Amino acid sequence: MASTDLPDSLEDEPQPLRLVVLAGHGPRSAMRGADALAQHFGQSHRCLVPLAGRPLIAHILQTAAQHPRVTSLAICVERQAFEPVWDVLTQIPGRGTVALVEAQADIAASVRAAAKDWEGPLLVTTADHALLSAASIDAMIEALDTADVAFALTSRAAVEAAHPDAGRSFIPLHDGEYVACDLYGMASARFVDAVNVFRGVRASDREGLRIWRAIGLLGFVMVRLGMETLAGAVVRASRRLGMRVRAVVLADGTQAIDVDDERTYAIVEGLLGDYGEVASLKRENNGSSKAAYA
């Protein structure tokens, strides 16, 4: 009888990845009014704002299209933006499947809709993450080999080295100050609800509320007092959520700089001038693209 075991080459075949890009207004528009940056450029959505010669969302779609593990792409946006976003997609040669998914009432619901019928790992990011690098995707994929949920961070020193005026709100831990990057991963769609904790239920959620949800009141107090380490916070989150949580500390501080307003728009536009030239070098230079894990 012939063996039914798979050849080693197939057993070692890496799992395909779906990248979910959150591009909609979300609840922000109802609570704060129209997106100021989109209005400034006369666009309905921030993801369509022109940046360095093409729509903002095109930058992250290009990175996804060129990554060998990203074989499926789901973009969450309001239905009225389907046509212009699809026009952007048609200009970017890529591989795999692409789906436009109507944005839902909250972030987790949007991700759940985008993860429908997908069995493998997922990464979640935002359309304004124009500087997302292939090295960051690689680091998250590696983390998901041993974790149910992973989230990306970078240090204050790395952000300030990338741009001194980036101006982010940092989490004060005993072993350093960190800031969350808009990049989250799940080993499968079963862990989608963790996005509510790390990304926030609403766009207005502050960092402190996310920490509270993830590690509880005692952990939150310890963080605020500078008594908790990153590794300790991850252990607390894993126990509280009943999941294997992993923090990925990226060496590249640009990964925490999104296009949120006119100030950060100018910063990212300037960084993009050099980013394309050095991206391939970063991938080749292990020292500059390595991530630490907690």
PDB file of C-alpha atoms in Angstrom:
ATOM      1  CA  MET A   1       0.000   0.000   0.000  1.00  0.00           C
ATOM      2  CA  ALA A   2       1.356   3.384  -0.917  1.00  0.00           C
ATOM      3  CA  SER A   3       2.215   5.759   1.920  1.00  0.00           C
ATOM      4  CA  THR A   4      -0.112   8.744   2.441  1.00  0.00           C
ATOM      5  CA  ASP A   5       2.594  10.821   4.115  1.00  0.00           C
ATOM      6  CA  LEU A   6       3.335  14.114   2.412  1.00  0.00           C
ATOM      7  CA  PRO A   7       6.809  14.638   0.951  1.00  0.00           C
ATOM      8  CA  ASP A   8       9.113  16.683   3.161  1.00  0.00           C
ATOM      9  CA  SER A   9       9.049  19.483   0.605  1.00  0.00           C
ATOM     10  CA  LEU A  10       5.269  19.809   1.004  1.00  0.00           C
ATOM     11  CA  GLU A  11       5.312  19.499   4.788  1.00  0.00           C
ATOM     12  CA  ASP A  12       7.764  22.390   4.936  1.00  0.00           C
ATOM     13  CA  GLU A  13       5.736  24.523   2.548  1.00  0.00           C
ATOM     14  CA  PRO A  14       5.045  27.864   4.312  1.00  0.00           C
ATOM     15  CA  GLN A  15       1.421  28.710   4.970  1.00  0.00           C
ATOM     16  CA  PRO A  16      -0.071  31.422   2.784  1.00  0.00           C
ATOM     17  CA  LEU A  17      -0.914  34.678   4.527  1.00  0.00           C
ATOM     18  CA  ARG A  18      -3.872  37.021   4.260  1.00  0.00           C
ATOM     19  CA  LEU A  19      -3.189  40.716   4.854  1.00  0.00           C
ATOM     20  CA  VAL A  20      -6.189  42.707   6.086  1.00  0.00           C
ATOM     21  CA  VAL A  21      -5.977  46.442   5.399  1.00  0.00           C
ATOM     22  CA  LEU A  22      -8.330  48.663   7.402  1.00  0.00           C
ATOM     23  CA  ALA A  23      -9.118  51.571   5.092  1.00  0.00           C
ATOM     24  CA  GLY A  24     -12.546  52.775   6.219  1.00  0.00           C
ATOM     25  CA  HIS A  25     -13.685  55.680   8.325  1.00  0.00           C
ATOM     26  CA  GLY A  26     -14.836  53.396  11.112  1.00  0.00           C
ATOM     27  CA  PRO A  27     -16.663  54.949  14.055  1.00  0.00           C
ATOM     28  CA  ARG A  28     -14.333  57.951  13.960  1.00  0.00           C
ATOM     29  CA  SER A  29     -16.458  59.776  11.370  1.00  0.00           C
ATOM     30  CA  ALA A  30     -19.606  59.573  13.501  1.00  0.00           C
ATOM     31  CA  MET A  31     -17.843  60.806  16.638  1.00  0.00           C
ATOM     32  CA  ARG A  32     -15.425  63.383  15.247  1.00  0.00           C
ATOM     33  CA  GLY A  33     -16.807  64.371  11.902  1.00  0.00           C
ATOM     34  CA  ALA A  34     -15.152  63.955   8.505  1.00  0.00           C
ATOM     35  CA  ASP A  35     -11.493  63.086   8.221  1.00  0.00           C
ATOM     36  CA  ALA A  36      -9.615  66.404   8.161  1.00  0.00           C
ATOM     37  CA  LEU A  37      -6.750  65.139   6.005  1.00  0.00           C
ATOM     38  CA  ALA A  38      -9.127  63.657   3.434  1.00  0.00           C
ATOM     39  CA  GLN A  39     -11.058  66.934   3.355  1.00  0.00           C
ATOM     40  CA  HIS A  40      -7.848  68.889   2.863  1.00  0.00           C
ATOM     41  CA  PHE A  41      -7.170  66.924  -0.328  1.00  0.00           C
ATOM     42  CA  GLY A  42     -10.786  66.790  -1.446  1.00  0.00           C
ATOM     43  CA  GLN A  43     -11.121  63.044  -0.976  1.00  0.00           C
ATOM     44  CA  SER A  44     -13.848  60.977   0.650  1.00  0.00           C
ATOM     45  CA  HIS A  45     -11.346  58.705   2.453  1.00  0.00           C
ATOM     46  CA  ARG A  46      -7.862  59.189   3.864  1.00  0.00           C
ATOM     47  CA  CYS A  47      -6.662  56.098   2.018  1.00  0.00           C
ATOM     48  CA  LEU A  48      -7.208  57.951  -1.283  1.00  0.00           C
ATOM     49  CA  VAL A  49      -5.147  61.024  -0.358  1.00  0.00           C
ATOM     50  CA  PRO A  50      -2.265  61.491  -2.831  1.00  0.00           C
ATOM     51  CA  LEU A  51       1.160  60.789  -1.317  1.00  0.00           C
ATOM     52  CA  ALA A  52       4.437  60.767  -3.245  1.00  0.00           C
ATOM     53  CA  GLY A  53       2.674  60.553  -6.579  1.00  0.00           C
ATOM     54  CA  ARG A  54       0.003  57.952  -5.849  1.00  0.00           C
ATOM     55  CA  PRO A  55      -2.894  57.280  -3.453  1.00  0.00           C
ATOM     56  CA  LEU A  56      -1.880  56.620   0.139  1.00  0.00           C
ATOM     57  CA  ILE A  57      -3.231  53.060   0.126  1.00  0.00           C
ATOM     58  CA  ALA A  58      -1.148  52.218  -2.950  1.00  0.00           C
ATOM     59  CA  HIS A  59       2.039  52.203  -0.873  1.00  0.00           C
ATOM     60  CA  ILE A  60       0.932  49.391   1.424  1.00  0.00           C
ATOM     61  CA  LEU A  61      -0.715  47.490  -1.441  1.00  0.00           C
ATOM     62  CA  GLN A  62       2.567  47.592  -3.343  1.00  0.00           C
ATOM     63  CA  THR A  63       4.442  46.127  -0.371  1.00  0.00           C
ATOM     64  CA  ALA A  64       1.830  43.376  -0.042  1.00  0.00           C
ATOM     65  CA  ALA A  65       1.859  42.586  -3.767  1.00  0.00           C
ATOM     66  CA  GLN A  66       5.618  42.092  -3.738  1.00  0.00           C
ATOM     67  CA  HIS A  67       5.747  39.867  -0.649  1.00  0.00           C
ATOM     68  CA  PRO A  68       5.897  36.137  -1.504  1.00  0.00           C
ATOM     69  CA  ARG A  69       3.871  35.021   1.546  1.00  0.00           C
ATOM     70  CA  VAL A  70       0.978  37.447   1.045  1.00  0.00           C
ATOM     71  CA  THR A  71      -1.248  35.415  -1.245  1.00  0.00           C
ATOM     72  CA  SER A  72      -4.558  36.946  -0.179  1.00  0.00           C
ATOM     73  CA  LEU A  73      -5.496  40.564   0.399  1.00  0.00           C
ATOM     74  CA  ALA A  74      -8.681  41.910   2.000  1.00  0.00           C
ATOM     75  CA  ILE A  75      -9.382  45.652   2.136  1.00  0.00           C
ATOM     76  CA  CYS A  76     -12.047  46.865   4.573  1.00  0.00           C
ATOM     77  CA  VAL A  77     -13.629  50.121   3.455  1.00  0.00           C
ATOM     78  CA  GLU A  78     -17.066  51.677   3.071  1.00  0.00           C
ATOM     79  CA  ARG A  79     -18.928  50.520  -0.006  1.00  0.00           C
ATOM     80  CA  GLN A  80     -18.895  53.973  -1.606  1.00  0.00           C
ATOM     81  CA  ALA A  81     -15.104  53.740  -1.796  1.00  0.00           C
ATOM     82  CA  PHE A  82     -15.025  50.328  -3.487  1.00  0.00           C
ATOM     83  CA  GLU A  83     -14.677  51.750  -6.990  1.00  0.00           C
ATOM     84  CA  PRO A  84     -11.758  54.164  -6.367  1.00  0.00           C
ATOM     85  CA  VAL A  85      -9.911  51.586  -4.251  1.00  0.00           C
ATOM     86  CA  TRP A  86     -10.399  48.978  -6.967  1.00  0.00           C
ATOM     87  CA  ASP A  87      -8.976  51.458  -9.487  1.00  0.00           C
ATOM     88  CA  VAL A  88      -5.839  51.667  -7.328  1.00  0.00           C
ATOM     89  CA  LEU A  89      -5.594  47.878  -7.172  1.00  0.00           C
ATOM     90  CA  THR A  90      -5.722  47.528 -10.941  1.00  0.00           C
ATOM     91  CA  GLN A  91      -2.558  49.640 -11.189  1.00  0.00           C
ATOM     92  CA  ILE A  92      -0.557  47.306  -8.941  1.00  0.00           C
ATOM     93  CA  PRO A  93       0.573  43.965 -10.371  1.00  0.00           C
ATOM     94  CA  GLY A  94       0.508  41.236  -7.765  1.00  0.00           C
ATOM     95  CA  ARG A  95      -0.390  37.676  -6.955  1.00  0.00           C
ATOM     96  CA  GLY A  96      -3.119  35.773  -5.189  1.00  0.00           C
ATOM     97  CA  THR A  97      -6.647  36.895  -4.433  1.00  0.00           C
ATOM     98  CA  VAL A  98      -8.039  40.311  -3.561  1.00  0.00           C
ATOM     99  CA  ALA A  99     -11.340  41.099  -1.853  1.00  0.00           C
ATOM    100  CA  LEU A 100     -13.045  44.371  -1.005  1.00  0.00           C
ATOM    101  CA  VAL A 101     -14.950  43.965   2.274  1.00  0.00           C
ATOM    102  CA  GLU A 102     -17.472  46.446   3.593  1.00  0.00           C
ATOM    103  CA  ALA A 103     -16.218  48.090   6.799  1.00  0.00           C
ATOM    104  CA  GLN A 104     -18.230  47.105   9.867  1.00  0.00           C
ATOM    105  CA  ALA A 105     -19.290  48.876  13.057  1.00  0.00           C
ATOM    106  CA  ASP A 106     -16.042  48.146  14.909  1.00  0.00           C
ATOM    107  CA  ILE A 107     -12.537  46.971  14.104  1.00  0.00           C
ATOM    108  CA  ALA A 108     -12.915  43.366  15.240  1.00  0.00           C
ATOM    109  CA  ALA A 109     -16.119  42.977  13.215  1.00  0.00           C
ATOM    110  CA  SER A 110     -14.330  44.336  10.148  1.00  0.00           C
ATOM    111  CA  VAL A 111     -11.430  41.938  10.621  1.00  0.00           C
ATOM    112  CA  ARG A 112     -13.824  39.041  11.217  1.00  0.00           C
ATOM    113  CA  ALA A 113     -15.595  39.824   7.942  1.00  0.00           C
ATOM    114  CA  ALA A 114     -12.256  40.057   6.143  1.00  0.00           C
ATOM    115  CA  ALA A 115     -11.130  36.724   7.634  1.00  0.00           C
ATOM    116  CA  LYS A 116     -14.215  34.834   6.482  1.00  0.00           C
ATOM    117  CA  ASP A 117     -13.388  31.471   4.865  1.00  0.00           C
ATOM    118  CA  TRP A 118      -9.655  31.929   5.558  1.00  0.00           C
ATOM    119  CA  GLU A 119      -7.912  29.126   7.454  1.00  0.00           C
ATOM    120  CA  GLY A 120      -4.335  30.372   7.682  1.00  0.00           C
ATOM    121  CA  PRO A 121      -2.516  33.195   9.492  1.00  0.00           C
ATOM    122  CA  LEU A 122      -3.576  36.816   9.144  1.00  0.00           C
ATOM    123  CA  LEU A 123      -1.885  40.157   9.522  1.00  0.00           C
ATOM    124  CA  VAL A 124      -3.889  43.314  10.150  1.00  0.00           C
ATOM    125  CA  THR A 125      -2.733  46.845   9.434  1.00  0.00           C
ATOM    126  CA  THR A 126      -4.132  50.203   8.353  1.00  0.00           C
ATOM    127  CA  ALA A 127      -4.192  51.911   4.978  1.00  0.00           C
ATOM    128  CA  ASP A 128      -2.250  54.879   6.359  1.00  0.00           C
ATOM    129  CA  HIS A 129       0.728  52.631   7.218  1.00  0.00           C
ATOM    130  CA  ALA A 130       2.549  53.775   4.071  1.00  0.00           C
ATOM    131  CA  LEU A 131       5.996  52.854   5.424  1.00  0.00           C
ATOM    132  CA  LEU A 132       5.154  49.213   6.176  1.00  0.00           C
ATOM    133  CA  SER A 133       8.153  47.120   5.171  1.00  0.00           C
ATOM    134  CA  ALA A 134       8.592  43.557   3.983  1.00  0.00           C
ATOM    135  CA  ALA A 135      10.987  43.038   6.903  1.00  0.00           C
ATOM    136  CA  SER A 136       8.192  43.854   9.365  1.00  0.00           C
ATOM    137  CA  ILE A 137       5.886  41.363   7.662  1.00  0.00           C
ATOM    138  CA  ASP A 138       8.646  38.758   7.876  1.00  0.00           C
ATOM    139  CA  ALA A 139       9.122  39.410  11.613  1.00  0.00           C
ATOM    140  CA  MET A 140       5.414  39.000  12.304  1.00  0.00           C
ATOM    141  CA  ILE A 141       5.226  35.785  10.286  1.00  0.00           C
ATOM    142  CA  GLU A 142       8.131  34.374  12.288  1.00  0.00           C
ATOM    143  CA  ALA A 143       6.435  35.310  15.574  1.00  0.00           C
ATOM    144  CA  LEU A 144       3.211  33.540  14.570  1.00  0.00           C
ATOM    145  CA  ASP A 145       5.121  30.260  14.243  1.00  0.00           C
ATOM    146  CA  THR A 146       5.030  30.050  18.058  1.00  0.00           C
ATOM    147  CA  ALA A 147       2.190  32.406  19.021  1.00  0.00           C
ATOM    148  CA  ASP A 148      -1.566  32.717  18.660  1.00  0.00           C
ATOM    149  CA  VAL A 149      -1.440  36.509  18.568  1.00  0.00           C
ATOM    150  CA  ALA A 150       1.420  38.907  17.861  1.00  0.00           C
ATOM    151  CA  PHE A 151       1.644  42.676  17.906  1.00  0.00           C
ATOM    152  CA  ALA A 152       4.414  44.982  16.735  1.00  0.00           C
ATOM    153  CA  LEU A 153       6.177  47.585  18.830  1.00  0.00           C
ATOM    154  CA  THR A 154       9.217  49.749  18.426  1.00  0.00           C
ATOM    155  CA  SER A 155      11.279  51.721  20.885  1.00  0.00           C
ATOM    156  CA  ARG A 156      11.307  55.432  21.530  1.00  0.00           C
ATOM    157  CA  ALA A 157      14.960  55.575  20.473  1.00  0.00           C
ATOM    158  CA  ALA A 158      14.134  53.915  17.132  1.00  0.00           C
ATOM    159  CA  VAL A 159      11.248  56.301  16.417  1.00  0.00           C
ATOM    160  CA  GLU A 160      13.284  59.373  17.280  1.00  0.00           C
ATOM    161  CA  ALA A 161      16.162  58.080  15.147  1.00  0.00           C
ATOM    162  CA  ALA A 162      13.760  57.719  12.220  1.00  0.00           C
ATOM    163  CA  HIS A 163      12.409  61.245  12.688  1.00  0.00           C
ATOM    164  CA  PRO A 164      12.889  63.515  15.722  1.00  0.00           C
ATOM    165  CA  ASP A 165       9.482  65.153  15.298  1.00  0.00           C
ATOM    166  CA  ALA A 166       7.392  61.994  14.939  1.00  0.00           C
ATOM    167  CA  GLY A 167       5.752  62.797  18.287  1.00  0.00           C
ATOM    168  CA  ARG A 168       4.176  59.567  19.512  1.00  0.00           C
ATOM    169  CA  SER A 169       2.734  58.557  22.884  1.00  0.00           C
ATOM    170  CA  PHE A 170       5.080  55.995  24.434  1.00  0.00           C
ATOM    171  CA  ILE A 171       4.384  53.214  26.928  1.00  0.00           C
ATOM    172  CA  PRO A 172       6.748  53.602  29.901  1.00  0.00           C
ATOM    173  CA  LEU A 173       8.035  50.158  30.878  1.00  0.00           C
ATOM    174  CA  HIS A 174      10.789  49.274  33.317  1.00  0.00           C
ATOM    175  CA  ASP A 175      13.074  48.178  30.484  1.00  0.00           C
ATOM    176  CA  GLY A 176      12.366  51.040  28.095  1.00  0.00           C
ATOM    177  CA  GLU A 177       9.711  53.148  26.373  1.00  0.00           C
ATOM    178  CA  TYR A 178       7.774  51.589  23.511  1.00  0.00           C
ATOM    179  CA  VAL A 179       5.076  52.541  21.060  1.00  0.00           C
ATOM    180  CA  ALA A 180       2.634  50.249  19.250  1.00  0.00           C
ATOM    181  CA  CYS A 181       2.837  49.950  15.489  1.00  0.00           C
ATOM    182  CA  ASP A 182      -0.363  49.410  13.523  1.00  0.00           C
ATOM    183  CA  LEU A 183       0.551  45.811  12.729  1.00  0.00           C
ATOM    184  CA  TYR A 184      -1.092  42.807  14.390  1.00  0.00           C
ATOM    185  CA  GLY A 185      -1.079  39.123  13.603  1.00  0.00           C
ATOM    186  CA  MET A 186      -3.176  36.049  14.352  1.00  0.00           C
ATOM    187  CA  ALA A 187      -2.302  32.416  13.764  1.00  0.00           C
ATOM    188  CA  SER A 188      -5.869  31.933  12.495  1.00  0.00           C
ATOM    189  CA  ALA A 189      -9.249  33.647  12.436  1.00  0.00           C
ATOM    190  CA  ARG A 190     -10.072  31.962  15.777  1.00  0.00           C
ATOM    191  CA  PHE A 191      -8.092  34.685  17.505  1.00  0.00           C
ATOM    192  CA  VAL A 192      -9.720  37.694  15.823  1.00  0.00           C
ATOM    193  CA  ASP A 193     -11.228  38.976  19.069  1.00  0.00           C
ATOM    194  CA  ALA A 194      -7.726  39.832  20.320  1.00  0.00           C
ATOM    195  CA  VAL A 195      -7.773  42.771  17.886  1.00  0.00           C
ATOM    196  CA  ASN A 196     -10.281  44.441  20.221  1.00  0.00           C
ATOM    197  CA  VAL A 197      -7.602  44.457  22.902  1.00  0.00           C
ATOM    198  CA  PHE A 198      -4.504  45.472  20.995  1.00  0.00           C
ATOM    199  CA  ARG A 199      -5.993  47.637  18.242  1.00  0.00           C
ATOM    200  CA  GLY A 200      -8.945  48.961  20.229  1.00  0.00           C
ATOM    201  CA  VAL A 201     -12.694  48.654  19.762  1.00  0.00           C
ATOM    202  CA  ARG A 202     -12.979  52.239  18.544  1.00  0.00           C
ATOM    203  CA  ALA A 203     -10.602  54.523  16.720  1.00  0.00           C
ATOM    204  CA  SER A 204     -10.755  56.903  19.703  1.00  0.00           C
ATOM    205  CA  ASP A 205      -9.434  54.321  22.198  1.00  0.00           C
ATOM    206  CA  ARG A 206      -6.371  55.584  23.989  1.00  0.00           C
ATOM    207  CA  GLU A 207      -3.253  53.533  24.624  1.00  0.00           C
ATOM    208  CA  GLY A 208      -3.993  53.313  28.358  1.00  0.00           C
ATOM    209  CA  LEU A 209      -7.356  51.639  27.751  1.00  0.00           C
ATOM    210  CA  ARG A 210      -5.751  49.064  25.491  1.00  0.00           C
ATOM    211  CA  ILE A 211      -3.137  48.245  28.131  1.00  0.00           C
ATOM    212  CA  TRP A 212      -5.858  47.937  30.787  1.00  0.00           C
ATOM    213  CA  ARG A 213      -7.845  45.510  28.644  1.00  0.00           C
ATOM    214  CA  ALA A 214      -4.769  43.444  27.843  1.00  0.00           C
ATOM    215  CA  ILE A 215      -3.110  43.058  31.256  1.00  0.00           C
ATOM    216  CA  GLY A 216      -5.707  44.086  33.836  1.00  0.00           C
ATOM    217  CA  LEU A 217      -5.798  46.786  36.487  1.00  0.00           C
ATOM    218  CA  LEU A 218      -2.760  45.613  38.469  1.00  0.00           C
ATOM    219  CA  GLY A 219      -0.636  45.340  35.354  1.00  0.00           C
ATOM    220  CA  PHE A 220      -1.842  48.752  34.197  1.00  0.00           C
ATOM    221  CA  VAL A 221      -0.820  50.340  37.504  1.00  0.00           C
ATOM    222  CA  MET A 222       2.582  48.650  37.334  1.00  0.00           C
ATOM    223  CA  VAL A 223       3.097  49.960  33.811  1.00  0.00           C
ATOM    224  CA  ARG A 224       2.206  53.489  34.851  1.00  0.00           C
ATOM    225  CA  LEU A 225       4.628  53.254  37.771  1.00  0.00           C
ATOM    226  CA  GLY A 226       7.385  51.997  35.493  1.00  0.00           C
ATOM    227  CA  MET A 227       7.570  48.705  37.397  1.00  0.00           C
ATOM    228  CA  GLU A 228       6.563  46.300  34.612  1.00  0.00           C
ATOM    229  CA  THR A 229       8.846  44.926  31.906  1.00  0.00           C
ATOM    230  CA  LEU A 230       7.750  44.171  28.371  1.00  0.00           C
ATOM    231  CA  ALA A 231       8.230  40.441  28.928  1.00  0.00           C
ATOM    232  CA  GLY A 232       6.180  40.637  32.139  1.00  0.00           C
ATOM    233  CA  ALA A 233       3.365  42.495  30.382  1.00  0.00           C
ATOM    234  CA  VAL A 234       3.276  39.858  27.640  1.00  0.00           C
ATOM    235  CA  VAL A 235       3.014  37.068  30.218  1.00  0.00           C
ATOM    236  CA  ARG A 236       0.114  38.907  31.896  1.00  0.00           C
ATOM    237  CA  ALA A 237      -1.637  39.374  28.552  1.00  0.00           C
ATOM    238  CA  SER A 238      -1.220  35.698  27.658  1.00  0.00           C
ATOM    239  CA  ARG A 239      -2.746  34.599  30.960  1.00  0.00           C
ATOM    240  CA  ARG A 240      -5.577  37.117  30.842  1.00  0.00           C
ATOM    241  CA  LEU A 241      -6.549  36.337  27.244  1.00  0.00           C
ATOM    242  CA  GLY A 242      -5.871  32.593  27.360  1.00  0.00           C
ATOM    243  CA  MET A 243      -3.729  32.915  24.237  1.00  0.00           C
ATOM    244  CA  ARG A 244      -0.048  32.714  23.426  1.00  0.00           C
ATOM    245  CA  VAL A 245       0.767  36.390  22.971  1.00  0.00           C
ATOM    246  CA  ARG A 246       4.037  37.633  21.543  1.00  0.00           C
ATOM    247  CA  ALA A 247       5.411  41.157  21.230  1.00  0.00           C
ATOM    248  CA  VAL A 248       7.596  41.853  18.209  1.00  0.00           C
ATOM    249  CA  VAL A 249       9.985  44.748  18.809  1.00  0.00           C
ATOM    250  CA  LEU A 250      10.943  46.137  15.423  1.00  0.00           C
ATOM    251  CA  ALA A 251      14.300  47.864  15.022  1.00  0.00           C
ATOM    252  CA  ASP A 252      12.922  50.187  12.339  1.00  0.00           C
ATOM    253  CA  GLY A 253      11.286  53.208  13.998  1.00  0.00           C
ATOM    254  CA  THR A 254       9.505  54.259  10.798  1.00  0.00           C
ATOM    255  CA  GLN A 255       7.083  51.396  11.379  1.00  0.00           C
ATOM    256  CA  ALA A 256       5.351  53.422  14.107  1.00  0.00           C
ATOM    257  CA  ILE A 257       4.840  56.504  11.910  1.00  0.00           C
ATOM    258  CA  ASP A 258       1.463  56.554  10.166  1.00  0.00           C
ATOM    259  CA  VAL A 259      -0.204  59.280   8.125  1.00  0.00           C
ATOM    260  CA  ASP A 260      -2.616  60.667  10.726  1.00  0.00           C
ATOM    261  CA  ASP A 261      -2.680  64.401   9.952  1.00  0.00           C
ATOM    262  CA  GLU A 262      -0.913  67.092   7.933  1.00  0.00           C
ATOM    263  CA  ARG A 263       2.161  66.992  10.197  1.00  0.00           C
ATOM    264  CA  THR A 264       2.697  63.234   9.920  1.00  0.00           C
ATOM    265  CA  TYR A 265       1.787  63.418   6.216  1.00  0.00           C
ATOM    266  CA  ALA A 266       4.778  65.711   5.678  1.00  0.00           C
ATOM    267  CA  ILE A 267       7.026  63.432   7.760  1.00  0.00           C
ATOM    268  CA  VAL A 268       6.054  60.285   5.853  1.00  0.00           C
ATOM    269  CA  GLU A 269       6.323  62.056   2.516  1.00  0.00           C
ATOM    270  CA  GLY A 270       9.881  63.021   3.405  1.00  0.00           C
ATOM    271  CA  LEU A 271      10.776  59.532   4.613  1.00  0.00           C
ATOM    272  CA  LEU A 272       9.397  57.961   1.450  1.00  0.00           C
ATOM    273  CA  GLY A 273      12.014  59.861  -0.521  1.00  0.00           C
ATOM    274  CA  ASP A 274      14.743  57.653   0.905  1.00  0.00           C
ATOM    275  CA  TYR A 275      12.680  54.631   1.907  1.00  0.00           C
ATOM    276  CA  GLY A 276      12.472  53.007  -1.502  1.00  0.00           C
ATOM    277  CA  GLU A 277      16.215  53.280  -1.968  1.00  0.00           C
ATOM    278  CA  VAL A 278      17.141  51.653   1.338  1.00  0.00           C
ATOM    279  CA  ALA A 279      14.351  49.061   1.690  1.00  0.00           C
ATOM    280  CA  SER A 280      16.225  46.342  -0.186  1.00  0.00           C
ATOM    281  CA  LEU A 281      19.386  47.055   1.801  1.00  0.00           C
ATOM    282  CA  LYS A 282      17.450  46.695   5.061  1.00  0.00           C
ATOM    283  CA  ARG A 283      16.212  43.272   4.015  1.00  0.00           C
ATOM    284  CA  GLU A 284      19.757  42.167   3.212  1.00  0.00           C
ATOM    285  CA  ASN A 285      21.277  43.648   6.365  1.00  0.00           C
ATOM    286  CA  ASN A 286      20.149  41.418   9.225  1.00  0.00           C
ATOM    287  CA  GLY A 287      21.393  43.916  11.772  1.00  0.00           C
ATOM    288  CA  SER A 288      19.004  46.642  10.625  1.00  0.00           C
ATOM    289  CA  SER A 289      15.904  44.521  10.079  1.00  0.00           C
ATOM    290  CA  LYS A 290      16.037  42.120  13.007  1.00  0.00           C
ATOM    291  CA  ALA A 291      13.220  42.101  15.512  1.00  0.00           C
ATOM    292  CA  ALA A 292      13.391  41.188  19.170  1.00  0.00           C
ATOM    293  CA  TYR A 293      10.661  39.164  20.816  1.00  0.00           C
ATOM    294  CA  ALA A 294       9.039  39.094  24.234  1.00  0.00           C
TER     295      ALA A 294
END
